[in-house]
Tab-separated table of N, CA and C in Angstrom:
chain	number	residue	atom	x	y	z
A	1	UNK	N	48.884	-92.065	-33.784
A	1	UNK	CA	47.528	-91.180	-33.542
A	1	UNK	C	46.644	-92.159	-34.075
A	2	UNK	N	45.471	-91.592	-33.912
A	2	UNK	CA	44.498	-92.453	-34.194
A	2	UNK	C	43.328	-91.423	-34.569
A	3	UNK	N	43.333	-91.861	-35.643
A	3	UNK	CA	42.179	-90.549	-36.389
A	3	UNK	C	42.725	-90.444	-37.614
A	4	UNK	N	43.518	-88.997	-37.503
A	4	UNK	CA	43.302	-88.086	-38.834
A	4	UNK	C	43.982	-89.054	-39.973
A	5	UNK	N	44.050	-88.613	-41.130
A	5	UNK	CA	44.654	-89.223	-42.175
A	5	UNK	C	45.894	-89.321	-42.413
A	6	UNK	N	46.494	-90.211	-42.665
A	6	UNK	CA	48.201	-90.760	-42.471
A	6	UNK	C	49.054	-89.157	-43.492
A	7	UNK	N	48.317	-88.591	-44.416
A	7	UNK	CA	48.828	-86.959	-44.721
A	7	UNK	C	49.217	-86.388	-43.775
A	8	UNK	N	47.408	-86.499	-43.418
A	8	UNK	CA	47.970	-84.728	-41.492
A	8	UNK	C	49.498	-85.109	-41.135
A	9	UNK	N	49.552	-86.208	-40.612
A	9	UNK	CA	50.507	-86.317	-39.420
A	9	UNK	C	51.238	-86.867	-40.642
A	10	UNK	N	51.866	-86.752	-41.598
A	10	UNK	CA	52.799	-86.567	-42.134
A	10	UNK	C	53.535	-85.220	-42.449
A	11	UNK	N	52.284	-84.860	-42.842
A	11	UNK	CA	52.214	-82.852	-42.351
A	11	UNK	C	53.147	-82.399	-41.411
A	12	UNK	N	52.394	-82.747	-40.337
A	12	UNK	CA	52.755	-82.192	-38.664
A	12	UNK	C	54.307	-82.610	-38.655
A	13	UNK	N	55.333	-84.012	-38.947
A	13	UNK	CA	56.034	-84.510	-38.778
A	13	UNK	C	56.893	-83.545	-39.674
A	14	UNK	N	56.494	-83.455	-40.822
A	14	UNK	CA	57.603	-82.639	-41.658
A	14	UNK	C	57.968	-81.137	-41.319
A	15	UNK	N	56.779	-80.401	-39.998
A	15	UNK	CA	56.368	-79.016	-39.469
A	15	UNK	C	58.015	-79.593	-38.394
A	16	UNK	N	57.630	-80.230	-38.333
A	16	UNK	CA	58.445	-80.772	-36.694
A	16	UNK	C	59.577	-80.618	-36.912
A	17	UNK	N	60.122	-81.143	-37.674
A	17	UNK	CA	61.625	-81.820	-38.506
A	17	UNK	C	61.724	-80.451	-39.277
A	18	UNK	N	61.224	-79.639	-39.255
A	18	UNK	CA	61.282	-77.956	-39.976
A	18	UNK	C	61.812	-77.189	-39.019
A	19	UNK	N	60.887	-77.218	-38.138
A	19	UNK	CA	61.598	-76.562	-36.909
A	19	UNK	C	62.696	-76.662	-35.985
A	20	UNK	N	62.811	-77.986	-35.757
A	20	UNK	CA	63.755	-78.842	-34.975
A	20	UNK	C	65.158	-78.084	-35.561
A	21	UNK	N	64.942	-78.357	-37.319
A	21	UNK	CA	66.481	-78.034	-37.968
A	21	UNK	C	66.444	-76.856	-37.914
A	22	UNK	N	65.793	-75.803	-37.538
A	22	UNK	CA	66.029	-74.441	-37.377
A	22	UNK	C	66.833	-73.815	-36.132
A	23	UNK	N	67.032	-75.311	-34.790
A	23	UNK	CA	67.342	-74.930	-33.915
A	23	UNK	C	68.739	-75.002	-33.882
A	24	UNK	N	69.462	-74.282	-33.273
A	24	UNK	CA	71.267	-74.112	-32.969
A	24	UNK	C	71.621	-75.529	-32.351
A	25	UNK	N	70.986	-76.096	-31.233
A	25	UNK	CA	71.390	-77.234	-30.568
A	25	UNK	C	71.115	-78.754	-31.405
A	26	UNK	N	71.973	-79.354	-31.236
A	26	UNK	CA	71.785	-80.940	-31.978
A	26	UNK	C	71.758	-80.151	-32.786
A	27	UNK	N	70.870	-81.228	-34.321
A	27	UNK	CA	71.171	-81.253	-35.813
A	27	UNK	C	69.091	-81.554	-36.027
A	28	UNK	N	69.025	-81.866	-35.287
A	28	UNK	CA	67.252	-81.942	-35.593
A	28	UNK	C	66.920	-83.145	-35.015
A	29	UNK	N	66.134	-83.633	-35.315
A	29	UNK	CA	65.311	-84.677	-35.148
A	29	UNK	C	64.404	-85.449	-36.520
A	30	UNK	N	65.258	-87.127	-36.499
A	30	UNK	CA	64.355	-88.316	-37.268
A	30	UNK	C	62.806	-88.306	-36.541
A	31	UNK	N	62.634	-88.678	-38.126
A	31	UNK	CA	60.906	-88.800	-37.771
A	31	UNK	C	60.752	-90.216	-38.909
A	32	UNK	N	59.957	-90.528	-38.139
A	32	UNK	CA	59.286	-92.307	-38.531
A	32	UNK	C	57.994	-92.170	-38.830
A	33	UNK	N	57.165	-92.467	-39.737
A	33	UNK	CA	55.404	-92.925	-39.901
A	33	UNK	C	55.068	-94.042	-40.211
A	34	UNK	N	54.686	-94.600	-39.598
A	34	UNK	CA	54.297	-95.361	-40.572
A	34	UNK	C	51.634	-96.062	-40.459
A	35	UNK	N	51.799	-96.072	-41.259
A	35	UNK	CA	50.180	-96.054	-41.070
A	35	UNK	C	49.529	-96.352	-41.744
A	36	UNK	N	48.066	-97.376	-41.516
A	36	UNK	CA	47.552	-98.016	-42.288
A	36	UNK	C	46.958	-97.840	-43.347
A	37	UNK	N	47.061	-96.108	-43.826
A	37	UNK	CA	46.829	-96.152	-45.206
A	37	UNK	C	47.674	-96.067	-46.003
A	38	UNK	N	48.910	-96.633	-45.876
A	38	UNK	CA	49.596	-96.555	-46.966
A	38	UNK	C	49.786	-97.830	-47.000
A	39	UNK	N	50.700	-98.151	-48.255
A	39	UNK	CA	50.788	-99.860	-48.716
A	39	UNK	C	52.103	-100.318	-47.932
A	40	UNK	N	51.302	-100.989	-46.748
A	40	UNK	CA	53.091	-101.715	-45.520
A	40	UNK	C	52.285	-103.238	-45.773
A	41	UNK	N	51.578	-104.076	-45.702
A	41	UNK	CA	51.022	-104.827	-45.588
A	41	UNK	C	50.347	-105.033	-44.738
A	42	UNK	N	49.461	-106.496	-44.219
A	42	UNK	CA	48.565	-106.559	-43.654
A	42	UNK	C	49.302	-106.197	-41.883
A	43	UNK	N	48.004	-105.556	-40.987
A	43	UNK	CA	48.227	-105.485	-39.417
A	43	UNK	C	47.638	-106.252	-39.342
A	44	UNK	N	48.232	-107.383	-38.463
A	44	UNK	CA	47.609	-107.074	-37.300
A	44	UNK	C	46.927	-107.432	-35.931
A	45	UNK	N	48.175	-106.183	-35.938
A	45	UNK	CA	48.212	-106.037	-34.354
A	45	UNK	C	49.424	-104.746	-34.697
A	46	UNK	N	48.870	-103.866	-33.330
A	46	UNK	CA	50.227	-102.256	-33.324
A	46	UNK	C	51.182	-102.755	-32.769
A	47	UNK	N	51.728	-104.661	-32.687
A	47	UNK	CA	53.271	-104.648	-32.539
A	47	UNK	C	54.183	-104.090	-34.317
A	48	UNK	N	53.256	-104.797	-35.103
A	48	UNK	CA	53.771	-104.658	-36.448
A	48	UNK	C	54.094	-102.938	-37.147
A	49	UNK	N	52.794	-102.381	-36.379
A	49	UNK	CA	52.884	-100.544	-37.083
A	49	UNK	C	53.881	-100.170	-35.966
A	50	UNK	N	53.976	-100.342	-34.786
A	50	UNK	CA	55.530	-99.617	-34.288
A	50	UNK	C	56.497	-100.345	-34.395
A	51	UNK	N	56.736	-101.415	-35.294
A	51	UNK	CA	57.963	-102.304	-35.888
A	51	UNK	C	57.925	-101.299	-36.994
A	52	UNK	N	57.142	-100.703	-37.910
A	52	UNK	CA	57.388	-99.813	-38.840
A	52	UNK	C	57.366	-98.974	-38.799
A	53	UNK	N	57.172	-98.165	-38.139
A	53	UNK	CA	57.265	-96.578	-37.207
A	53	UNK	C	58.474	-96.370	-36.976
A	54	UNK	N	59.114	-97.280	-36.349
A	54	UNK	CA	60.183	-97.362	-35.837
A	54	UNK	C	61.788	-97.660	-36.612
A	55	UNK	N	61.195	-98.851	-37.741
A	55	UNK	CA	62.063	-98.699	-38.995
A	55	UNK	C	61.975	-97.144	-40.451
A	56	UNK	N	61.234	-96.631	-39.864
A	56	UNK	CA	61.199	-95.285	-40.371
A	56	UNK	C	61.861	-94.281	-40.034
A	57	UNK	N	61.562	-94.127	-38.585
A	57	UNK	CA	63.266	-93.781	-37.796
A	57	UNK	C	64.392	-93.549	-38.070
A	58	UNK	N	64.533	-94.648	-37.736
A	58	UNK	CA	65.907	-95.801	-38.431
A	58	UNK	C	66.654	-95.198	-39.464
A	59	UNK	N	65.772	-95.308	-40.602
A	59	UNK	CA	66.059	-94.959	-42.117
A	59	UNK	C	66.029	-93.297	-42.262
A	60	UNK	N	64.996	-92.619	-41.523
A	60	UNK	CA	65.967	-91.575	-41.552
A	60	UNK	C	66.722	-90.764	-41.122
A	61	UNK	N	67.315	-91.621	-39.505
A	61	UNK	CA	68.573	-91.120	-38.863
A	61	UNK	C	69.490	-91.268	-39.977
A	62	UNK	N	69.545	-92.794	-39.947
A	62	UNK	CA	70.485	-93.164	-41.301
A	62	UNK	C	70.680	-92.241	-42.746
A	63	UNK	N	69.910	-92.001	-42.877
A	63	UNK	CA	69.481	-90.854	-44.232
A	63	UNK	C	70.133	-89.444	-43.490
A	64	UNK	N	69.921	-88.490	-43.004
A	64	UNK	CA	70.572	-88.110	-42.304
A	64	UNK	C	68.963	-87.092	-43.006
A	65	UNK	N	67.735	-87.676	-43.169
A	65	UNK	CA	67.148	-86.680	-43.880
A	65	UNK	C	65.956	-85.459	-42.558
A	66	UNK	N	65.740	-84.430	-43.252
A	66	UNK	CA	65.389	-83.388	-43.274
A	66	UNK	C	64.213	-83.978	-43.023
A	67	UNK	N	63.103	-84.517	-43.391
A	67	UNK	CA	61.934	-84.773	-43.738
A	67	UNK	C	61.480	-85.589	-43.298
A	68	UNK	N	60.318	-86.452	-42.771
A	68	UNK	CA	59.781	-87.609	-42.052
A	68	UNK	C	59.727	-88.874	-43.712
A	69	UNK	N	59.987	-89.859	-42.402
A	69	UNK	CA	60.236	-91.139	-43.754
A	69	UNK	C	58.900	-91.740	-43.476
A	70	UNK	N	57.948	-92.423	-44.881
A	70	UNK	CA	57.082	-92.643	-44.377
A	70	UNK	C	57.075	-94.006	-44.625
A	71	UNK	N	56.733	-95.468	-43.977
A	71	UNK	CA	56.579	-96.575	-44.470
A	71	UNK	C	55.906	-96.962	-45.217
A	72	UNK	N	56.103	-97.593	-46.712
A	72	UNK	CA	55.325	-97.979	-47.248
A	72	UNK	C	55.731	-97.020	-48.878
A	73	UNK	N	56.079	-95.784	-48.514
A	73	UNK	CA	55.691	-95.166	-50.078
A	73	UNK	C	56.974	-94.945	-50.772
A	74	UNK	N	57.867	-96.107	-50.346
A	74	UNK	CA	59.109	-96.049	-51.477
A	74	UNK	C	59.061	-97.155	-52.278
A	75	UNK	N	57.770	-97.859	-52.671
A	75	UNK	CA	56.968	-98.748	-53.513
A	75	UNK	C	57.223	-99.832	-53.698
A	76	UNK	N	57.133	-101.019	-54.191
A	76	UNK	CA	56.563	-102.494	-54.039
A	76	UNK	C	57.471	-103.094	-53.009
A	77	UNK	N	58.477	-102.537	-53.031
A	77	UNK	CA	60.557	-103.225	-52.212
A	77	UNK	C	60.827	-101.972	-50.867
A	78	UNK	N	60.066	-101.148	-50.450
A	78	UNK	CA	60.153	-100.292	-49.869
A	78	UNK	C	61.433	-101.281	-48.426
A	79	UNK	N	62.265	-100.206	-48.108
A	79	UNK	CA	63.128	-100.977	-47.556
A	79	UNK	C	62.705	-100.534	-45.931
A	80	UNK	N	61.585	-100.283	-46.032
A	80	UNK	CA	61.520	-99.508	-44.153
A	80	UNK	C	60.752	-100.729	-44.052
A	81	UNK	N	59.731	-101.332	-44.880
A	81	UNK	CA	58.676	-102.519	-44.841
A	81	UNK	C	59.853	-103.479	-44.625
A	82	UNK	N	60.806	-103.587	-45.687
A	82	UNK	CA	61.584	-105.203	-45.485
A	82	UNK	C	62.596	-105.154	-44.426
A	83	UNK	N	62.989	-103.659	-43.483
A	83	UNK	CA	63.439	-103.655	-42.151
A	83	UNK	C	62.812	-103.992	-41.017
A	84	UNK	N	61.218	-103.741	-41.150
A	84	UNK	CA	60.502	-104.050	-40.199
A	84	UNK	C	60.007	-105.596	-39.870
A	85	UNK	N	60.390	-105.997	-41.359
A	85	UNK	CA	59.668	-107.685	-41.232
A	85	UNK	C	60.959	-108.430	-41.155
A	86	UNK	N	62.182	-108.120	-40.924
A	86	UNK	CA	63.024	-108.829	-41.006
A	86	UNK	C	63.192	-109.412	-39.457
A	87	UNK	N	63.533	-110.677	-39.458
A	87	UNK	CA	63.329	-111.912	-38.188
A	87	UNK	C	64.497	-111.481	-37.207
A	88	UNK	N	64.191	-110.996	-35.727
A	88	UNK	CA	65.177	-110.523	-35.300
A	88	UNK	C	66.451	-111.430	-35.367
A	89	UNK	N	67.493	-110.484	-35.350
A	89	UNK	CA	68.354	-111.741	-34.831
A	89	UNK	C	69.065	-112.135	-33.900
A	90	UNK	N	69.539	-113.798	-34.326
A	90	UNK	CA	70.251	-114.924	-33.689
A	90	UNK	C	70.407	-114.298	-32.366
A	91	UNK	N	69.950	-114.253	-31.070
A	91	UNK	CA	71.622	-114.310	-30.203
A	91	UNK	C	71.957	-115.641	-30.238
A	92	UNK	N	73.185	-114.818	-28.988
A	92	UNK	CA	74.563	-115.876	-28.892
A	92	UNK	C	74.019	-116.071	-27.716
A	93	UNK	N	73.827	-117.507	-26.960
A	93	UNK	CA	73.629	-117.967	-26.263
A	93	UNK	C	74.955	-116.863	-24.966
A	94	UNK	N	74.399	-116.987	-23.822
A	94	UNK	CA	74.875	-116.756	-22.784
A	94	UNK	C	74.692	-117.230	-22.240
A	95	UNK	N	75.489	-117.346	-21.147
A	95	UNK	CA	75.908	-118.445	-19.659
A	95	UNK	C	76.702	-117.377	-19.232
A	96	UNK	N	76.362	-117.360	-17.314
A	96	UNK	CA	76.772	-116.989	-16.676
A	96	UNK	C	77.108	-118.106	-15.685
A	97	UNK	N	78.532	-117.436	-15.125
A	97	UNK	CA	79.159	-118.677	-14.342
A	97	UNK	C	79.486	-118.015	-13.290
A	98	UNK	N	79.279	-118.261	-12.074
A	98	UNK	CA	79.122	-117.104	-10.705
A	98	UNK	C	80.734	-117.472	-9.565
A	99	UNK	N	81.224	-117.031	-10.602
A	99	UNK	CA	82.878	-117.507	-9.491
A	99	UNK	C	83.273	-118.843	-9.968
A	100	UNK	N	82.544	-119.748	-10.725
A	100	UNK	CA	82.759	-120.895	-11.446
A	100	UNK	C	83.970	-121.102	-12.660
A	101	UNK	N	85.475	-121.827	-13.269
A	101	UNK	CA	85.157	-121.957	-13.893
A	101	UNK	C	84.341	-122.372	-14.663
A	102	UNK	N	84.072	-123.091	-15.944
A	102	UNK	CA	83.638	-124.171	-16.289
A	102	UNK	C	84.249	-125.466	-16.572
C-alpha cells in the first residue's frame, strides 16, 4: 500500500488473519508486512521492499502465525531482514543434451 502508516496496514492484515482463521476451509492465511516506517535498513528500490514482505510472509508460514509478521520489528538482528538480505543460492550448472550423450 502507498500512503497509510505501517501500523494501519498491520491492523488491516491482523483483521484479515483473524477472519481467515474463522473460516472452515483451510487453516487461515499467512500475512507478511514490510514498510519503510520500520527499521529495515535502506530501501533503494521496490524490489527490496517486496523481498522483505515476501520474507515476512515466509516466516509467518513457518511459524504458523495467526497474525502478521512485520519485517524489522524483532530488533536489530531481525530474522526477516536477514532472510530478505541473504544472497540468492547459487544454482548448479544445468546442461541439456538433445538426444546426445556427452
